[in-house]
Coordinates of C-alpha atoms in Angstrom, one line a residue:
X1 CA -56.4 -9.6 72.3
X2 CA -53.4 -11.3 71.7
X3 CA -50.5 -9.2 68.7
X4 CA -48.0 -11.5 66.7
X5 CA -44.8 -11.1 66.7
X6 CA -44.7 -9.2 63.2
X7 CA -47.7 -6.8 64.3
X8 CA -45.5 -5.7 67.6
X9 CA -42.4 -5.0 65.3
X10 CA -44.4 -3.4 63.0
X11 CA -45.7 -1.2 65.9
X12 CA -42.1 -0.6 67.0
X13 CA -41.0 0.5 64.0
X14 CA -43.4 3.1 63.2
X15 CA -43.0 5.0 66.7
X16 CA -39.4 6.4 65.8
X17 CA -40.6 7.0 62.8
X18 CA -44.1 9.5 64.2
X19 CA -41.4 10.9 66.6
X20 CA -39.0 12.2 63.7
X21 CA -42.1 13.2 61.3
X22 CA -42.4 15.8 64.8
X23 CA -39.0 17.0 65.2
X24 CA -39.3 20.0 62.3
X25 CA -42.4 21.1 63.8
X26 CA -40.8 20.7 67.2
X27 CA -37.4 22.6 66.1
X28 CA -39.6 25.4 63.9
X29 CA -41.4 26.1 66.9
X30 CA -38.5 26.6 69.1
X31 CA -36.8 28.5 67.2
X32 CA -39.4 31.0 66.8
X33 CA -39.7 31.0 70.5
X34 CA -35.9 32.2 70.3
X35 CA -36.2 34.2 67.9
X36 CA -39.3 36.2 70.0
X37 CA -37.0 36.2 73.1
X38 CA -33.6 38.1 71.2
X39 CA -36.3 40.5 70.0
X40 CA -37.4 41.2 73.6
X41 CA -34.6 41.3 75.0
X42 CA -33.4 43.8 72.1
X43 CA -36.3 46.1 72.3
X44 CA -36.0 45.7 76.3
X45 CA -32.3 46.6 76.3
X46 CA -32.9 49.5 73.6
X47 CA -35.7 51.4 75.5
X48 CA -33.8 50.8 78.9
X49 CA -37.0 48.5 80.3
X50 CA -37.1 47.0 83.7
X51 CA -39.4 44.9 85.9
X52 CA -41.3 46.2 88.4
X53 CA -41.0 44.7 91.9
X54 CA -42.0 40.9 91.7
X55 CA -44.8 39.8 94.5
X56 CA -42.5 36.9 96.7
X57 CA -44.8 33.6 95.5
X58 CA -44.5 30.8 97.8
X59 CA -46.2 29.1 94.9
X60 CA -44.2 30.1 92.0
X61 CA -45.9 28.2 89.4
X62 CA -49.1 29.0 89.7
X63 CA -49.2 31.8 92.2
X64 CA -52.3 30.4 94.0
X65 CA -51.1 32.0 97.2
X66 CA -52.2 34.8 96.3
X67 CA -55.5 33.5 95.0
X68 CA -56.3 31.7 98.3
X69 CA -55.0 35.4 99.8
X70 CA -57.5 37.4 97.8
X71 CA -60.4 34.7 98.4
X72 CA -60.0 35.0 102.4
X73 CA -59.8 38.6 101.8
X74 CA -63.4 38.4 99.6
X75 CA -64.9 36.5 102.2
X76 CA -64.1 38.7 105.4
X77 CA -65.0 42.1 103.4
X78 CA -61.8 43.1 103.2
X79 CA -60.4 43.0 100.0
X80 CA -60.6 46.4 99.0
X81 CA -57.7 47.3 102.0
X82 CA -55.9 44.2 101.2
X83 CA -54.8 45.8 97.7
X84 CA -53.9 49.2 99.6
X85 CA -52.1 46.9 101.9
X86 CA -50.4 45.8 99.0
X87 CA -49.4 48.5 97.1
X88 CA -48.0 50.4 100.3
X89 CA -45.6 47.2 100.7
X90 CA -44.4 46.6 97.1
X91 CA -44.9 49.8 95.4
X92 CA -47.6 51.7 92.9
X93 CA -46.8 49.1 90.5
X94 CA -45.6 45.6 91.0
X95 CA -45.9 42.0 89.1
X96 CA -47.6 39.1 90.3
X97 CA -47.9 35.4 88.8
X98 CA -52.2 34.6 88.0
X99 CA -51.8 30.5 86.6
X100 CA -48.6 31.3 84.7
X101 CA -49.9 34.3 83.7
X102 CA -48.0 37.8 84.8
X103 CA -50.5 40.2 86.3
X104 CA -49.1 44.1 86.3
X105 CA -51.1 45.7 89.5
X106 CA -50.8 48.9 88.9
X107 CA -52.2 52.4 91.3
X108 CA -50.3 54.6 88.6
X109 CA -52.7 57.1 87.1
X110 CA -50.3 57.1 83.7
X111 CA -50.8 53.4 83.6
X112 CA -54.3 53.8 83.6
X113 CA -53.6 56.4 80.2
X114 CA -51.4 54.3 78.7
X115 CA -53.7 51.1 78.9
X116 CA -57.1 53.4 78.2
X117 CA -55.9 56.1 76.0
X118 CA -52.5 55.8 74.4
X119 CA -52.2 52.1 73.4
X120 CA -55.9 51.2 73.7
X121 CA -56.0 48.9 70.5
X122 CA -52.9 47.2 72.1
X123 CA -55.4 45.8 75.1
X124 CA -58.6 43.8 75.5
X125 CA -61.0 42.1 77.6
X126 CA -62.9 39.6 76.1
X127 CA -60.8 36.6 77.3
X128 CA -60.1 38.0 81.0
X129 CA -64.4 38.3 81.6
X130 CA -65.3 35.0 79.9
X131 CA -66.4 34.0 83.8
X132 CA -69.3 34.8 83.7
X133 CA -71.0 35.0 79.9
X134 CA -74.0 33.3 81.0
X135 CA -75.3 36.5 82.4
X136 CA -73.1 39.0 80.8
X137 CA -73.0 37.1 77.4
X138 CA -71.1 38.9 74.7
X139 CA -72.4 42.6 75.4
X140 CA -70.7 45.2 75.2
X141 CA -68.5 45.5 78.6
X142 CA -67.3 41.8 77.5
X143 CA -65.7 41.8 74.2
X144 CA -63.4 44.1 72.1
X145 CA -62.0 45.4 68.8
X146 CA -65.1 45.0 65.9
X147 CA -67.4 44.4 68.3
X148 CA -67.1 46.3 70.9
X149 CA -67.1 49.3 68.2
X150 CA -70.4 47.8 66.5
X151 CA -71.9 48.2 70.4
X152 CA -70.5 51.7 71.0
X153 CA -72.0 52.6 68.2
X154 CA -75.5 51.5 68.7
X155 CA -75.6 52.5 72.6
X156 CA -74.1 55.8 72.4
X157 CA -76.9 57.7 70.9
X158 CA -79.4 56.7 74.1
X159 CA -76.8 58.3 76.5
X160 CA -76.6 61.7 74.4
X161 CA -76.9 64.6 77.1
X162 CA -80.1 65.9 75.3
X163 CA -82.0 62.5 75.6
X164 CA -80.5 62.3 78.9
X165 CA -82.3 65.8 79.9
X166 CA -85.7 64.7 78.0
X167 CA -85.8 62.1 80.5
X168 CA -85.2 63.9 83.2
X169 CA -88.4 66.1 82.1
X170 CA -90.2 63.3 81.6
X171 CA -90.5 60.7 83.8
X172 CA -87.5 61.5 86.3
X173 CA -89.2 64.1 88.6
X174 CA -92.9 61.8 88.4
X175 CA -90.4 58.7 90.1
X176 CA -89.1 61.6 92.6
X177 CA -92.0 62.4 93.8
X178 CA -93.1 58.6 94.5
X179 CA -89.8 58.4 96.1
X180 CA -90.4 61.3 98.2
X181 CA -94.1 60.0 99.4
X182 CA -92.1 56.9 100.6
X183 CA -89.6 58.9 103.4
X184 CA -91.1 59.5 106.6
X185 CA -91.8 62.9 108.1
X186 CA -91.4 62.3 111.5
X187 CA -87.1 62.0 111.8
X188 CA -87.4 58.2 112.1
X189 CA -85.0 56.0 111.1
X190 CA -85.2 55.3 107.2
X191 CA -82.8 52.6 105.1
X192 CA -82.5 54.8 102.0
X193 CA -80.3 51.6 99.9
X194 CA -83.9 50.1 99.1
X195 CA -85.4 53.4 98.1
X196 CA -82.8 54.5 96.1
X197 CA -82.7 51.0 94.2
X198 CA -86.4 51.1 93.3
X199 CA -86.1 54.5 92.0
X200 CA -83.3 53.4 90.1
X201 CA -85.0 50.3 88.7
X202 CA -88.0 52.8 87.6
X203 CA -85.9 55.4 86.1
X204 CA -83.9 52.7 84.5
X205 CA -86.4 50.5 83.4
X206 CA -88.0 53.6 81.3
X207 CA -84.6 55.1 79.7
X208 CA -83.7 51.4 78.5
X209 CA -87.1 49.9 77.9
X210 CA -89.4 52.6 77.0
X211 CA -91.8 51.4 80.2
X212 CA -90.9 52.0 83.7
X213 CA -91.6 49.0 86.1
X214 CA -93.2 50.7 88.7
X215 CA -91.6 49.7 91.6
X216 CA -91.8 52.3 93.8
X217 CA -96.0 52.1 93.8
X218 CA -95.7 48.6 94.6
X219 CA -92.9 47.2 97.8
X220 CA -92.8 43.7 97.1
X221 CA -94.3 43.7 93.2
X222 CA -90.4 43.2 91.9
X223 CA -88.5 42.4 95.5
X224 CA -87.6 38.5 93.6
X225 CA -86.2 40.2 91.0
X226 CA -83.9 42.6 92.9
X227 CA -82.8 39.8 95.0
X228 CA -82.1 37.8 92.0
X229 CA -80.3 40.3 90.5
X230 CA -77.9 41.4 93.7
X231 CA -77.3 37.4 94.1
X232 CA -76.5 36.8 90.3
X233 CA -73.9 40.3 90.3
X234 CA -72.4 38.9 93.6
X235 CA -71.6 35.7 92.1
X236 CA -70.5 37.1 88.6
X237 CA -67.8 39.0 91.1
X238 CA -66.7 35.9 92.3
X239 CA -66.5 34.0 89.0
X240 CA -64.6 36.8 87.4
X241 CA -62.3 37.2 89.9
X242 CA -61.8 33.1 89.4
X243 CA -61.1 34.0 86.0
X244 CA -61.7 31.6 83.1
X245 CA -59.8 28.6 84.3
X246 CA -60.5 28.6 87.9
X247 CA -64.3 29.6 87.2
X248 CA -65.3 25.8 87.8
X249 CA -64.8 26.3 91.9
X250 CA -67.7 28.4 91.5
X251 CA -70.2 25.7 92.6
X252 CA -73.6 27.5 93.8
X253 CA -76.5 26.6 92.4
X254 CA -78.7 29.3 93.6
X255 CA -76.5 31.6 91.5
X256 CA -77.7 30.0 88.4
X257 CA -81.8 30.1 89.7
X258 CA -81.2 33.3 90.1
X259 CA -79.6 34.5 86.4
X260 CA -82.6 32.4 84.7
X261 CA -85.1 34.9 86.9
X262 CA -83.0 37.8 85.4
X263 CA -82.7 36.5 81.9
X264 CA -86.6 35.7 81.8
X265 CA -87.3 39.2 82.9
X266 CA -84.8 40.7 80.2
X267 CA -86.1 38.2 77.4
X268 CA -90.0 39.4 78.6
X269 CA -88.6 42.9 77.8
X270 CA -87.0 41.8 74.5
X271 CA -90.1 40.0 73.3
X272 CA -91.9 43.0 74.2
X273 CA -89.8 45.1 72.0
X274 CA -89.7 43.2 69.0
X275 CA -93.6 42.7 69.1
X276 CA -93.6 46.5 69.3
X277 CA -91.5 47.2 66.5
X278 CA -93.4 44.6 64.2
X279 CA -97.0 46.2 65.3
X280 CA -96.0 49.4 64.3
X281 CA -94.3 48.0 60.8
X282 CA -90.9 49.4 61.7
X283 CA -88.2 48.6 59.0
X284 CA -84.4 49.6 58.6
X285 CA -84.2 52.7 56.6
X286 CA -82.4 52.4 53.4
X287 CA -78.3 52.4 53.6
X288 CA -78.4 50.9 57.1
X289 CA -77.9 47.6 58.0
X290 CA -80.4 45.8 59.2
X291 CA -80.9 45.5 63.0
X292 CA -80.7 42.0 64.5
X293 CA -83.8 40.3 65.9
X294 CA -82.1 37.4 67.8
X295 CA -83.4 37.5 71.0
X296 CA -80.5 36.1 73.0
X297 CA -78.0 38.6 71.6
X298 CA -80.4 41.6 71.8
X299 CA -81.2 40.0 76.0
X300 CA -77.1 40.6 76.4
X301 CA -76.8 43.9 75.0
X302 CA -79.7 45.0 77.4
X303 CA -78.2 43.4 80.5
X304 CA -75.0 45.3 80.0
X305 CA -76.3 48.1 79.8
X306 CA -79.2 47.7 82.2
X307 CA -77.4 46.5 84.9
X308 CA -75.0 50.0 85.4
X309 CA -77.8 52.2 85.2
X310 CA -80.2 50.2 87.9
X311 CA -76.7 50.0 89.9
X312 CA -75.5 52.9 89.2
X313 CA -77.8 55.7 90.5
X314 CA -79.0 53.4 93.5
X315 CA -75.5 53.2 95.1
X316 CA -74.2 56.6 94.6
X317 CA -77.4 58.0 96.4
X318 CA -76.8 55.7 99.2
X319 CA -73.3 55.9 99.3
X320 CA -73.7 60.3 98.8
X321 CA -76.2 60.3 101.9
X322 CA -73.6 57.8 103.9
X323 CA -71.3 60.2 103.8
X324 CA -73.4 63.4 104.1
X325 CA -75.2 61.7 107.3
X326 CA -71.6 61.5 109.4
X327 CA -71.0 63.3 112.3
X328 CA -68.1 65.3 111.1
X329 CA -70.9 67.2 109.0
X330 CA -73.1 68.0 112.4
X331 CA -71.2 71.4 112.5
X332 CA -71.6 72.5 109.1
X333 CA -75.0 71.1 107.7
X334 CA -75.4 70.1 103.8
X335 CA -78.7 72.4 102.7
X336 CA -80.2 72.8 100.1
X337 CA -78.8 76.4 99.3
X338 CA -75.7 75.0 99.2
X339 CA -76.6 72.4 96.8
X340 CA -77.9 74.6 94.5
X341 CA -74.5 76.4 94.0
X342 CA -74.1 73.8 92.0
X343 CA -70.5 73.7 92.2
X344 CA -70.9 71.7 95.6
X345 CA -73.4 69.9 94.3
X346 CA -71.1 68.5 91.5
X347 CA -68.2 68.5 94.3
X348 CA -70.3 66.4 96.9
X349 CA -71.4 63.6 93.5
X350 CA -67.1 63.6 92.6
X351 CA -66.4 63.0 96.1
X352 CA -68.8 60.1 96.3
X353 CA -67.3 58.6 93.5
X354 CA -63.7 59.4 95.0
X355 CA -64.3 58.0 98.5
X356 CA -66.3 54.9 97.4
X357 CA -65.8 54.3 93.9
X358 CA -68.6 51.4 92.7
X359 CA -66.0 49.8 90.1
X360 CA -62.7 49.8 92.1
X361 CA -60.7 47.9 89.5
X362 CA -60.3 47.3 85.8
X363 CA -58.6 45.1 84.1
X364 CA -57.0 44.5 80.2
X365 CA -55.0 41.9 78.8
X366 CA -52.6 43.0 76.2
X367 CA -52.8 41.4 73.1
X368 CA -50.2 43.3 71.1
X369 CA -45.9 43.9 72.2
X370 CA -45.6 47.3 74.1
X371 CA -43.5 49.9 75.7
X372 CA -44.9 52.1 78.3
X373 CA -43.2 55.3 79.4
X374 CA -42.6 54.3 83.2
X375 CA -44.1 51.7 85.4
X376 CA -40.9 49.7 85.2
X377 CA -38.2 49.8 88.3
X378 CA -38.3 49.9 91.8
X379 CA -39.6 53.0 91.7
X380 CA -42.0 52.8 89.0
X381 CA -39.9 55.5 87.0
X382 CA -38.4 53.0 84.4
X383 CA -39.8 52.4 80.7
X384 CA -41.9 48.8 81.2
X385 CA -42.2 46.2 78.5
X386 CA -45.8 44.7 78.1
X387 CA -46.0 41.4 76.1
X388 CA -48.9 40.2 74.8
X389 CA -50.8 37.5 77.2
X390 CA -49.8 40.0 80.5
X391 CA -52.7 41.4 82.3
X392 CA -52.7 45.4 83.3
X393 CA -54.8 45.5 86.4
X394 CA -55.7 48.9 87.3
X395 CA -56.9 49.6 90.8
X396 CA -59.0 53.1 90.6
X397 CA -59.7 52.9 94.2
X398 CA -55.7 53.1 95.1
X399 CA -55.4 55.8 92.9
X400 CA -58.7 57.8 94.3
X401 CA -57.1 57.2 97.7
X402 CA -53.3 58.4 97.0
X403 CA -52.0 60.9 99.7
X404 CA -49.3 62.2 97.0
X405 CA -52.2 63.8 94.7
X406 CA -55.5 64.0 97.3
X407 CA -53.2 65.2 100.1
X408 CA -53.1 63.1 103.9
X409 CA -56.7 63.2 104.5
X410 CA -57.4 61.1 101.0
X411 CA -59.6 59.0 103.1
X412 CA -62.1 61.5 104.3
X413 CA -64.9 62.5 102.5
X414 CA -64.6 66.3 102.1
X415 CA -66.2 67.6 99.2
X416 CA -64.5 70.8 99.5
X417 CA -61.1 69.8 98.6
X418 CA -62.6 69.8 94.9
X419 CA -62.2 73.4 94.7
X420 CA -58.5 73.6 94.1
X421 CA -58.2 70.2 92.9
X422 CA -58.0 69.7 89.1
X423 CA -57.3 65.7 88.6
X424 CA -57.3 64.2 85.0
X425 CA -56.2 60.2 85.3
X426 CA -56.2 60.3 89.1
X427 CA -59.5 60.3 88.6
X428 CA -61.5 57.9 86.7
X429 CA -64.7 56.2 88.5
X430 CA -66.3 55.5 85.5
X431 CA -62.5 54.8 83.2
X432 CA -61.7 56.4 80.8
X433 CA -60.3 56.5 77.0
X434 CA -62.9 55.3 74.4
X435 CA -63.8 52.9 76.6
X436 CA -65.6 55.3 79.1
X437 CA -68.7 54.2 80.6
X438 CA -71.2 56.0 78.5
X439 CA -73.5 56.4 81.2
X440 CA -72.2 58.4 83.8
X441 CA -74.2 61.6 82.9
X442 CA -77.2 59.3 83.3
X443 CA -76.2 58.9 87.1
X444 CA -75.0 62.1 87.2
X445 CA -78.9 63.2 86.4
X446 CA -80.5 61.1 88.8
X447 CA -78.3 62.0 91.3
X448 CA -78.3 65.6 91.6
X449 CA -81.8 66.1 91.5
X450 CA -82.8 63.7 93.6
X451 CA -80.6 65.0 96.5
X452 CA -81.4 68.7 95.3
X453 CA -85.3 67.6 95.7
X454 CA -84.7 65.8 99.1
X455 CA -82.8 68.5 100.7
X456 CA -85.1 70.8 99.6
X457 CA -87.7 69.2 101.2
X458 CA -85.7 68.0 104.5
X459 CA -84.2 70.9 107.1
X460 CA -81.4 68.2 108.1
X461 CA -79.6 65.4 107.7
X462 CA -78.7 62.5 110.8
X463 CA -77.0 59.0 110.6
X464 CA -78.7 56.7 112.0
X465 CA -75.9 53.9 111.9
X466 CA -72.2 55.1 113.0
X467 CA -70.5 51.1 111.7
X468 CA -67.4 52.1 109.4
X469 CA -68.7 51.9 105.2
X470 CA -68.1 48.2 104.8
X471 CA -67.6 46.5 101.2
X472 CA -70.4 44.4 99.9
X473 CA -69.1 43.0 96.1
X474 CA -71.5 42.4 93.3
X475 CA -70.7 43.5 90.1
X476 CA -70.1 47.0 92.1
X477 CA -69.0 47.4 95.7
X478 CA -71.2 49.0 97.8
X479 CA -72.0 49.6 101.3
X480 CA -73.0 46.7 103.6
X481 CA -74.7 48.5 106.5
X482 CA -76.9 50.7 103.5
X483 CA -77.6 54.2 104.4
X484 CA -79.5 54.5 107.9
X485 CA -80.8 58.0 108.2
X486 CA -82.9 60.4 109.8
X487 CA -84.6 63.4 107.5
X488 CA -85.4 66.1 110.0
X489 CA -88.8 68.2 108.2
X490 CA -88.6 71.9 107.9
X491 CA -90.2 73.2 111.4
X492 CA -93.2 75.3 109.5

């Protein structure tokens, strides 16, 4: 294509002018960029703010040194002591650069307040766990604000301690005693960690679907669909810890196999519900708004729900009886009358959660100008200016393992020290503020009586494996090596 002579000066003539048609927009923009700096800098200076210790980037830009740092550290199961590691160099609370964006690691338990309690409406995380919405969708743990309230609301009434304990009545003690038929009686070596997750996937399946899945009766009826859904988990891990822009490195095409075998099962168990409800002619009653009948909304809100109460119960069991099983408990056996004082029993399910938390960090970008107490400084003593875009991440594991609060044997698992011990943010396993996992007194349920019904059952206790608790990340961490025990049988 060949231009004339006018065409090209007409061309030439027109780019100046597109350039200064831009300039306002380009000027108006910077100045209010200027403007939003003096402010900062005022409201800084004013409340006395500071930084907290900067993480030394060899890639300043994009602070993909650290990315490639935590990846390695994923990979070789040790990313849970790379963040102690960490924090013991550069402080409780330091700053670290995530693609341009400034990441506040944080092991301060007043952090955690202020980012849960305090300023909640000043924090989100809808656009930080956009990884992995084609298994988590837009349920509740994903979004925020008017939606995450509509959620609450409609979830909270299933968790309510009296449904809880009519469950418990029900159905919990007839998936016990499967459970129990299962363990052998002869001090033999038993992996609990698949027990434990088919009890869970029963007791689960019936508090959330109104039909138990029977797994325990049947070994291999459901095995595809617990592998599928500890394979999808893992991989959500991964992709969320890639975050939104990096989630494309995330290339594994069993991962996606394995979320359609989870989403057909939820979507069976949706369709199941809706035909239900239409058999039985039930209808909103009046003043309420209607309930939504869209099946891959309804699939979502099930899967984040679902997921934490199959996970839940299954890994605390293991991890309790992991710990209960060491040798440093050969002297002093766990029994049953001691269970039943209660007391220890609620001391030995803390202690589980303290030692080996299953969500071992949280995080919450903040979408609204703030000014936290401390957390600024060298020391972590200085008021800290938030702005909106930074990310708070909270690491509960650091804070369930800090020798200043839980004393110099923080890394033991000793139950006891719960007795004189009266945390309120150094302790959050489950978070905290109005954003509290609501089922926690589900697991709580499930775990205490089945321990209180296997130790009642079981004179004592052995482990069976003596390899150090090693991380194994889904969308929980829990214990590679399971829980390899021996349950000795009452004599007569």
């Amino acid at each position: 294509m060949r231009f004339h002579p006018p065409a090209i000066m007409l061309l030439l003539c027109t780019i100046p002018v597109a350039i200064a048609a831009a300039i306002p927009t380009i000027l108006k923009s910077i100045f209010f960029q200027v403007i939003a700096l003096l402010r900062q800098r005022s409201i800084k200076r004013r409340n006395g703010c500071q930084n907290p210790p900067r993480y030394p980037h060899k890639d300043r830009i994009f602070g993909l040194d650290v990315f490639f740092q935590y990846k390695k550290a994923f990979q070789d199961r040790d990313f849970l002591d790379l963040n102690w590691r960490l924090f013991e160099k550069y402080g409780k609370t330091f700053q670290a650069n995530r693609l341009g964006i400034r990441v506040i690691k944080t092991m301060d338990p007043e952090i955690t307040k202020f980012t849960h309690e305090t300023y909640f409406e000043h924090f989100g995380a809808e656009k930080i766990r956009s990884g992995a919405e084609y298994l988590w969708g837009d349920g509740i743990t994903a979004v925020e604000g008017e939606k995450w309230a509509i959620r609450r609301k409609l979830i909270k009434p299933a968790f309510d301690v009296a449904h809880i304990a009519n469950l418990q009545n029900r159905s919990l003690s007839v998936h016990v005693e499967r459970l129990m038929q299962l363990i052998p009686r002869d001090g033999s070596t038993v992996d609990l960690m698949p027990l434990f997750r088919r009890l869970s996937l029963d007791t689960a399946s019936g508090f959330i679907f109104g039909e138990s899945m029977n797994a325990l009766s049947s070994a291999d009826s459901h095995q595809e669909l617990l592998d599928a859904y500890f394979y999808a988990q893992r991989g959500s891990a991964v992709r969320l810890m890639l975050g939104p822009k990096l989630r494309f490195l995330h290339r594994d095409p069993k991962w996606w196999s394995d979320c359609d075998i989870v989403n057909k099962f939820l979507d069976e168990r949706v369709g199941k519900a809706i035909a239900r409800l239409q058999k039985d002619n039930v209808s909103t009653p009046p003043g309420e708004k209607a309930a939504t009948n869209d099946r891959l909304t309804l699939r979502f809100q099930i899967h984040n729900v679902f997921t934490p109460a199959h996970d839940g119960g299954a890994v605390t069991l293991s991890n309790a009886f992991f710990h209960l099983s060491r040798k440093s408990y050969a002297d002093s056996p766990i029994t049953y009358e001691l269970l039943m004082t209660f007391n220890y029993l609620k001391n030995v399910i803390r202690e589980t959660h303290r030692v080996t938390p299953q969500s071992t960090l949280i995080s919450r970008q903040c979408i609204k100008d703030v000014v936290f107490l401390r957390g600024g400084g060298e020391d972590g003593k200085a008021p800290l200016y938030v702005q909106k875009g930074d990310i708070i991440e909270m690491n509960f594991r650091c804070t369930l393992r800090d020798r200043n609060f839980w004393g110099e044997d923080a890394d033991e698992f000793r139950p006891e020290r719960w007795d004189h011990l009266k945390p309120q943010w150094e302790y959050t396993p489950f978070g905290g503020g109005p954003r509290v996992c609501p089922g926690f007194c589900l697991v709580f349920a499930e775990v205490a009586y089945t321990m209180v019904t296997i130790l009642r059952e079981f004179e004592g206790l052995e482990s069976r494996d003596y390899r150090p608790w090693t991380e194994e990340s889904r969308a929980t961490f829990m214990n590679l090596h399971e829980a390899k025990v021996a349950l000795i049988p009452e004599l007569f």
